[in-house]
JSON list of C-alpha atoms in Angstrom, two decimals:
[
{"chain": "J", "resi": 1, "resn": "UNK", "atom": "CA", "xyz": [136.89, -103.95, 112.33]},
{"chain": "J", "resi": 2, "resn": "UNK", "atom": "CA", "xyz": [138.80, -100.90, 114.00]},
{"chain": "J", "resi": 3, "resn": "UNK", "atom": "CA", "xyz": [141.14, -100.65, 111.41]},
{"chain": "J", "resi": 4, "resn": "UNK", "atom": "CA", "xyz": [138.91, -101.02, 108.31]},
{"chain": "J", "resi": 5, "resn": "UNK", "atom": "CA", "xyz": [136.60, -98.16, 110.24]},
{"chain": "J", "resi": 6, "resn": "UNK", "atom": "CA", "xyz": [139.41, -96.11, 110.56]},
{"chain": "J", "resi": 7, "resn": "UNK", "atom": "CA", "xyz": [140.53, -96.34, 107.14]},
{"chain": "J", "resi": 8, "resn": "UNK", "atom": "CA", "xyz": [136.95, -95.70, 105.85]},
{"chain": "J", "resi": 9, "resn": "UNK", "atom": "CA", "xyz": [136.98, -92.45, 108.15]},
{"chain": "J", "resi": 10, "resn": "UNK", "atom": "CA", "xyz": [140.55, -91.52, 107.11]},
{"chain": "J", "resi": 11, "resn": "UNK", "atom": "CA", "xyz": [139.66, -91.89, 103.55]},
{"chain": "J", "resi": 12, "resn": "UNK", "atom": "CA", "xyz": [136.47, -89.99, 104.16]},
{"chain": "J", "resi": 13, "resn": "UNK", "atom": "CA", "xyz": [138.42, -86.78, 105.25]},
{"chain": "J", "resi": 14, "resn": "UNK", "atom": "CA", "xyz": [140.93, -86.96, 102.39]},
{"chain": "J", "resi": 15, "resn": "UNK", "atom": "CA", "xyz": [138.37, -86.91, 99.89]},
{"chain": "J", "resi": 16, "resn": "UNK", "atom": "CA", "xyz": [136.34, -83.84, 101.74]},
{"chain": "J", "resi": 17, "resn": "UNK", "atom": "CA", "xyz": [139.88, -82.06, 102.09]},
{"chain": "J", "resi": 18, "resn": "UNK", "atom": "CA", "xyz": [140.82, -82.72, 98.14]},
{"chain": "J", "resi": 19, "resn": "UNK", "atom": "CA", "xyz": [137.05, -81.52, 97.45]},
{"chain": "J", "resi": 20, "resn": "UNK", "atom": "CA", "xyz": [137.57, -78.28, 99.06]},
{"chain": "J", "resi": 21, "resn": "UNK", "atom": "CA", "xyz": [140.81, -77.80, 97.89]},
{"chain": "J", "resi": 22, "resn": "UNK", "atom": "CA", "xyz": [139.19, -78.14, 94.04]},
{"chain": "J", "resi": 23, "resn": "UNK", "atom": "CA", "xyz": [136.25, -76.56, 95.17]},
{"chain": "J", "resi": 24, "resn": "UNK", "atom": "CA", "xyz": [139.14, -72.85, 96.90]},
{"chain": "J", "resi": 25, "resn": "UNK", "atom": "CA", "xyz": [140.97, -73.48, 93.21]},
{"chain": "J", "resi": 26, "resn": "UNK", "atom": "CA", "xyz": [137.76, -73.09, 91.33]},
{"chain": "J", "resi": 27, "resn": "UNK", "atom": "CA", "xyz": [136.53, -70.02, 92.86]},
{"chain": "J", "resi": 28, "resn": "UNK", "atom": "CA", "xyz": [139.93, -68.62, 92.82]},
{"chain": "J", "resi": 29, "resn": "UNK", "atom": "CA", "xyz": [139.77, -68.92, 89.02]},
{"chain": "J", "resi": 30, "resn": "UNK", "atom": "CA", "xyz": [136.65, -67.86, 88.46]},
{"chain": "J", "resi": 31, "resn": "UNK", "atom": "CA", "xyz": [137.06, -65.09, 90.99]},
{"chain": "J", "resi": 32, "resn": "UNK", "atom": "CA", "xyz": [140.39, -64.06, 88.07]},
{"chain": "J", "resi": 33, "resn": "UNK", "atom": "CA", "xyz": [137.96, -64.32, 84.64]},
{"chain": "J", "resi": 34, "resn": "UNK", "atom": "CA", "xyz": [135.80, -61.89, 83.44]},
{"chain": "J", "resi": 35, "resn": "UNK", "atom": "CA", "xyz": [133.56, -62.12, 80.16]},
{"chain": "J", "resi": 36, "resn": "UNK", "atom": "CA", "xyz": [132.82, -59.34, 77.30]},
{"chain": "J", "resi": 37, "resn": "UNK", "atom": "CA", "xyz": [130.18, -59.26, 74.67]},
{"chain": "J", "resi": 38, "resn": "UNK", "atom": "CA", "xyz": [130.32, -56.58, 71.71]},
{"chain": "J", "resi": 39, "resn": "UNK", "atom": "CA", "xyz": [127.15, -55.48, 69.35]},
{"chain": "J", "resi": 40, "resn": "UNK", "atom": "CA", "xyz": [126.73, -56.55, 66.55]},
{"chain": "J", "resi": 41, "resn": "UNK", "atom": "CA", "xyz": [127.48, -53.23, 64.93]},
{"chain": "J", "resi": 42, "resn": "UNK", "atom": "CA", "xyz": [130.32, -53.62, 67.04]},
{"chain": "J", "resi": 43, "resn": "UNK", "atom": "CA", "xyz": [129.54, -50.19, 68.90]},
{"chain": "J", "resi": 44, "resn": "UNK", "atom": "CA", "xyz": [129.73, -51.08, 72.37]},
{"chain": "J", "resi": 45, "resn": "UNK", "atom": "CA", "xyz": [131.22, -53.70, 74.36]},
{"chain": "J", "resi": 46, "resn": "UNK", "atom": "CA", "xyz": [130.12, -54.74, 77.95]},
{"chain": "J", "resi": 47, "resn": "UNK", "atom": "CA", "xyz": [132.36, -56.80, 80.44]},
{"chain": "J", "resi": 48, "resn": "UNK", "atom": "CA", "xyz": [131.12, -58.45, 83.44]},
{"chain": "J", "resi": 49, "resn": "UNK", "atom": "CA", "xyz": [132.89, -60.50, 86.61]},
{"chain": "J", "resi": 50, "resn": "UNK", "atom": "CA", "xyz": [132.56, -63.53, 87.79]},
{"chain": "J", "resi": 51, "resn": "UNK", "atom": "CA", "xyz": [129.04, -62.63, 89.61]},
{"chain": "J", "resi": 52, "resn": "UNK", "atom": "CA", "xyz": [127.70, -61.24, 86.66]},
{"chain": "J", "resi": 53, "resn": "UNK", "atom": "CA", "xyz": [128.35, -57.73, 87.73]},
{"chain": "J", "resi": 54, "resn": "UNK", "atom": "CA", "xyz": [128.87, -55.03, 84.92]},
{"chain": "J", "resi": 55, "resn": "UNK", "atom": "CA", "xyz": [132.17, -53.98, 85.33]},
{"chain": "J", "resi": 56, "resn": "UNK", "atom": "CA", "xyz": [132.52, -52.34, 82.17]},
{"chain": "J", "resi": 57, "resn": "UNK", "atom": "CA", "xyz": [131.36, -50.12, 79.01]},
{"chain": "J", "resi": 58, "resn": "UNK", "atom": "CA", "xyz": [133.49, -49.69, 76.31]},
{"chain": "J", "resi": 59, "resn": "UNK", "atom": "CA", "xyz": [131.95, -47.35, 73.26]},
{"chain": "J", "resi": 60, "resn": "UNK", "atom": "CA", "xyz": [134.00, -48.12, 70.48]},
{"chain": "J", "resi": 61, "resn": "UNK", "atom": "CA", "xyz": [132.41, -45.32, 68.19]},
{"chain": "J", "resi": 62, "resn": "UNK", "atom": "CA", "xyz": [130.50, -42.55, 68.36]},
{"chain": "J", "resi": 63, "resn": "UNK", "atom": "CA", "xyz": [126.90, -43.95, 67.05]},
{"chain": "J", "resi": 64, "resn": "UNK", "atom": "CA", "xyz": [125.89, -44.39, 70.03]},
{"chain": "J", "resi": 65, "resn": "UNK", "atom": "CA", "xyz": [125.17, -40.30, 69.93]},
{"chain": "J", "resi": 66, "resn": "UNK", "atom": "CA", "xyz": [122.61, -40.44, 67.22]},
{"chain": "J", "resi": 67, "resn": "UNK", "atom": "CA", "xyz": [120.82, -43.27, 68.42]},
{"chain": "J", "resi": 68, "resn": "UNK", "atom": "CA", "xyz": [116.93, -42.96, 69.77]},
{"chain": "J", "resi": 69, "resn": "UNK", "atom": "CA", "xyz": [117.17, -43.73, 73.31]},
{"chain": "J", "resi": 70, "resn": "UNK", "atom": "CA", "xyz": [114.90, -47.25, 73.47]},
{"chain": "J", "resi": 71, "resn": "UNK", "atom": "CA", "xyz": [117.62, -48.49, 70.51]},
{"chain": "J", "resi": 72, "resn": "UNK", "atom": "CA", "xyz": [120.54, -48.05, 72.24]},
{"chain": "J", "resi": 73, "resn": "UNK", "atom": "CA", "xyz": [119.00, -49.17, 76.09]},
{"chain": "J", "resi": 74, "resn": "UNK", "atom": "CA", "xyz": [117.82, -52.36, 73.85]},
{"chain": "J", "resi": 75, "resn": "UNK", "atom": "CA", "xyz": [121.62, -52.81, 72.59]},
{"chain": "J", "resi": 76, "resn": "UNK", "atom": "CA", "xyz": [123.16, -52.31, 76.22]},
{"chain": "J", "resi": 77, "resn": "UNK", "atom": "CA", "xyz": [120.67, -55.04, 77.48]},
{"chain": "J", "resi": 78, "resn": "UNK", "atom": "CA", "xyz": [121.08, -57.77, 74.78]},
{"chain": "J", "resi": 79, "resn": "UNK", "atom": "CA", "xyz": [125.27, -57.28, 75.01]},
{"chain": "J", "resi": 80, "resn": "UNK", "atom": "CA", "xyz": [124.72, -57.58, 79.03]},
{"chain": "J", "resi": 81, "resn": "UNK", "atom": "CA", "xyz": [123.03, -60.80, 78.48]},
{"chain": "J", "resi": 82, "resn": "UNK", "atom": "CA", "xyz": [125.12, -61.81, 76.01]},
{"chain": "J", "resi": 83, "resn": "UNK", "atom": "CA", "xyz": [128.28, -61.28, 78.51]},
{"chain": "J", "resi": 84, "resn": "UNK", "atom": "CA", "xyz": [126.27, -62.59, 81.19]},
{"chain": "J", "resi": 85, "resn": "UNK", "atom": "CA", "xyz": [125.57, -65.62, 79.18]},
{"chain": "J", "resi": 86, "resn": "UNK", "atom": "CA", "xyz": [128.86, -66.22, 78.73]},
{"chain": "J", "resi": 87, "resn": "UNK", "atom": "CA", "xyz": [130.19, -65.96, 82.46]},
{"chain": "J", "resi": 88, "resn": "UNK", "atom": "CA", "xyz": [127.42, -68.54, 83.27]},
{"chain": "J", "resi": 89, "resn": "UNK", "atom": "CA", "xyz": [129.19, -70.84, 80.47]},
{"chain": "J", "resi": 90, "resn": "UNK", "atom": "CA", "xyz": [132.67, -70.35, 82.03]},
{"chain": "J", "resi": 91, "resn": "UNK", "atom": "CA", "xyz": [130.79, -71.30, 85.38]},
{"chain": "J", "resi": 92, "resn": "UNK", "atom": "CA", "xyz": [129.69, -74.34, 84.32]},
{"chain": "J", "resi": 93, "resn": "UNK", "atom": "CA", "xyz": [132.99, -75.27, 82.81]},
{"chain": "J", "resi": 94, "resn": "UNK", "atom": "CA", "xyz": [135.02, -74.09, 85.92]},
{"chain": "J", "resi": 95, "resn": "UNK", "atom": "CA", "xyz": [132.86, -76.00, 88.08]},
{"chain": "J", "resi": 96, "resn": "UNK", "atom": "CA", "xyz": [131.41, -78.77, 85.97]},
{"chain": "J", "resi": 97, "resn": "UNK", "atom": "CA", "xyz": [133.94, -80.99, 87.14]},
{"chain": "J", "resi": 98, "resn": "UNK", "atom": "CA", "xyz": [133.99, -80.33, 90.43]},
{"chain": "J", "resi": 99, "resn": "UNK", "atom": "CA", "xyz": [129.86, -81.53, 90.22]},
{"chain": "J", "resi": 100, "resn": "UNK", "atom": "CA", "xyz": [131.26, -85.67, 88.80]},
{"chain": "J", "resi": 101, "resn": "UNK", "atom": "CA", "xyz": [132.39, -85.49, 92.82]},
{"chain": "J", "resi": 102, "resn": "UNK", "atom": "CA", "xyz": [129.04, -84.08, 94.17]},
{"chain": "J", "resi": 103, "resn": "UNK", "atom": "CA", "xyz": [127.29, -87.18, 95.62]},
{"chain": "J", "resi": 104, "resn": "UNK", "atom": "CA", "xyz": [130.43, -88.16, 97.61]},
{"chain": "J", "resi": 105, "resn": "UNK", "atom": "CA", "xyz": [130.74, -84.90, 98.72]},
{"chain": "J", "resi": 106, "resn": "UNK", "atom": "CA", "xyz": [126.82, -84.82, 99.80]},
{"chain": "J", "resi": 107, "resn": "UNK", "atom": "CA", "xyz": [127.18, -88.39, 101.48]},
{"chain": "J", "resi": 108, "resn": "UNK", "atom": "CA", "xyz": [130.08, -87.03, 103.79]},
{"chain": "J", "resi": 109, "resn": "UNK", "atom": "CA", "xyz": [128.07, -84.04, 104.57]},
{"chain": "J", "resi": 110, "resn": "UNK", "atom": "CA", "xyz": [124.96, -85.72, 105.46]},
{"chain": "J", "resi": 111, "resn": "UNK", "atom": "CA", "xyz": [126.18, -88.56, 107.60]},
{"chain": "J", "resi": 112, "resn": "UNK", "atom": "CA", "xyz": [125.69, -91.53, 104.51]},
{"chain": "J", "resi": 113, "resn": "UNK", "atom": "CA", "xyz": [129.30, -92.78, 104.25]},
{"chain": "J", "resi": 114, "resn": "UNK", "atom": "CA", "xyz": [130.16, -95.95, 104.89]},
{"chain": "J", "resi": 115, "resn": "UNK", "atom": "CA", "xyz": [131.63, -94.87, 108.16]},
{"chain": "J", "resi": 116, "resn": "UNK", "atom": "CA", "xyz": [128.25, -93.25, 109.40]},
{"chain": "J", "resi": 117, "resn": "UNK", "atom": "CA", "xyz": [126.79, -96.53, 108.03]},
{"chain": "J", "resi": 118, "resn": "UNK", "atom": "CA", "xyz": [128.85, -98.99, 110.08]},
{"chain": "J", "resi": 119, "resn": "UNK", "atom": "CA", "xyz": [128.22, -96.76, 113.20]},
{"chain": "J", "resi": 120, "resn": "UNK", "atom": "CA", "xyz": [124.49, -96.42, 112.65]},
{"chain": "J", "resi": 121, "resn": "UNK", "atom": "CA", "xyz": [123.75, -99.62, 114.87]},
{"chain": "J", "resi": 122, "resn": "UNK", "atom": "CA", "xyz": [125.69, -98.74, 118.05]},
{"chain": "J", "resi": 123, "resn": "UNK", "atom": "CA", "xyz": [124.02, -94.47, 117.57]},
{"chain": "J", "resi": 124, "resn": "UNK", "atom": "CA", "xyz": [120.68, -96.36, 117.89]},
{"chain": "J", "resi": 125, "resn": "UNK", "atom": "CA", "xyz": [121.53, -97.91, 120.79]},
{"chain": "J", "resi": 126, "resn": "UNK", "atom": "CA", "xyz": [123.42, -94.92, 122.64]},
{"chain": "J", "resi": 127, "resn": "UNK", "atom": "CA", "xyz": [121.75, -93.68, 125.29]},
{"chain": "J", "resi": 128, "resn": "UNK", "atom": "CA", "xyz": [120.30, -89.81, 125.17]},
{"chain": "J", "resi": 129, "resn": "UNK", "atom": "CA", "xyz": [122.58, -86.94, 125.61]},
{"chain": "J", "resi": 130, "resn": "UNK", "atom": "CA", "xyz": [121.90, -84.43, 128.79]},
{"chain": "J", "resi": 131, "resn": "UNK", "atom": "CA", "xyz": [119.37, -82.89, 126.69]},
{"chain": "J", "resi": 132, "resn": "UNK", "atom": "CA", "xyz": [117.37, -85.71, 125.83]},
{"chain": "J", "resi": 133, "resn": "UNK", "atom": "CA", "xyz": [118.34, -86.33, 122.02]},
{"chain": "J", "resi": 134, "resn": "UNK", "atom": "CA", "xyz": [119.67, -89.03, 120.69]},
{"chain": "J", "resi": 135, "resn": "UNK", "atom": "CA", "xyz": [122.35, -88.68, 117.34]},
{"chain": "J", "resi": 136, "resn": "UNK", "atom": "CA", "xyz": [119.44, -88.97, 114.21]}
]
C-alpha cells in the first residue's frame, strides 16, 4: 500500500511539474506574438500585444487627413477590435491545449487525486491541530 501511495503521489507531482512547465512555455510564447489588423481601405493598421494593449499605429496614407473626425475614430475602433480579436484567437490556440489537461490539473490543486483520496480516511480520523481544525 506504501508503495502504490507513493507512486500515486510521485506521479501526481510529475504531472503538476510538466503542467507548469507547458503552462511557463505558453506564456512565454504568447508573451513573444503580437497581432495587427489593417482597414479595409487599407489606411491604417493597429498592432496589439499579448494583453490586448495597443502597441501600435501605422498610417499607411495620408486619408486619414481629410477624414471627418467620427469616420476615422469609427475606423481606429473597428481595426482595434479586429486586432484584438485576433490576439484572443492566438490565445485560445496557445493555450487550448494546455485546457485537454485542466481537470487533472484542478484535482491536484484541490486535494481530489487519488492520493488525497486514499488518505481521506486516516485525515478524518486525525486528531485536531493546536488550533482546533482538523485537515477538510
Amino acid at each position: 500500500m506504501a508503495e502504490w501511495l507513493e507512486n500515486q503521489l510521485h506521479q501526481a507531482m510529475v504531472t503538476l511539474r510538466e503542467q507548469r512547465e507547458r503552462i511557463e512555455s505558453a506564456k512565454a510564447d504568447l508573451a513573444a506574438r503580437t497581432a495587427s489588423a489593417t482597414s479595409a481601405d487599407h489606411m491604417v493598421t493597429v498592432t496589439v500585444d499579448s494583453q490586448n494593449s495597443l502597441v501600435g499605429v501605422k498610417f499607411n496614407t495620408t486619408k486619414y487627413r481629410s477624414m471627418p473626425p467620427e469616420q476615422l475614430a469609427r475606423t481606429l475602433i473597428e481595426v482595434v477590435e479586429r486586432a484584438r480579436q485576433e490576439m484572443t484567437d492566438t490565445v485560445v490556440e496557445v493555450f487550448g491545449p494546455l485546457m485537454d489537461q485542466r481537470d487533472d490539473l484542478r484535482a491536484a490543486m484541490t486535494g481530489n487525486t487519488d492520493v488525497d483520496k486514499a488518505f481521506a480516511p486516516l485525515f478524518d480520523e486525525a486528531p485536531s491541530d493546536g488550533f482546533g481544525r482538523r485537515r477538510d
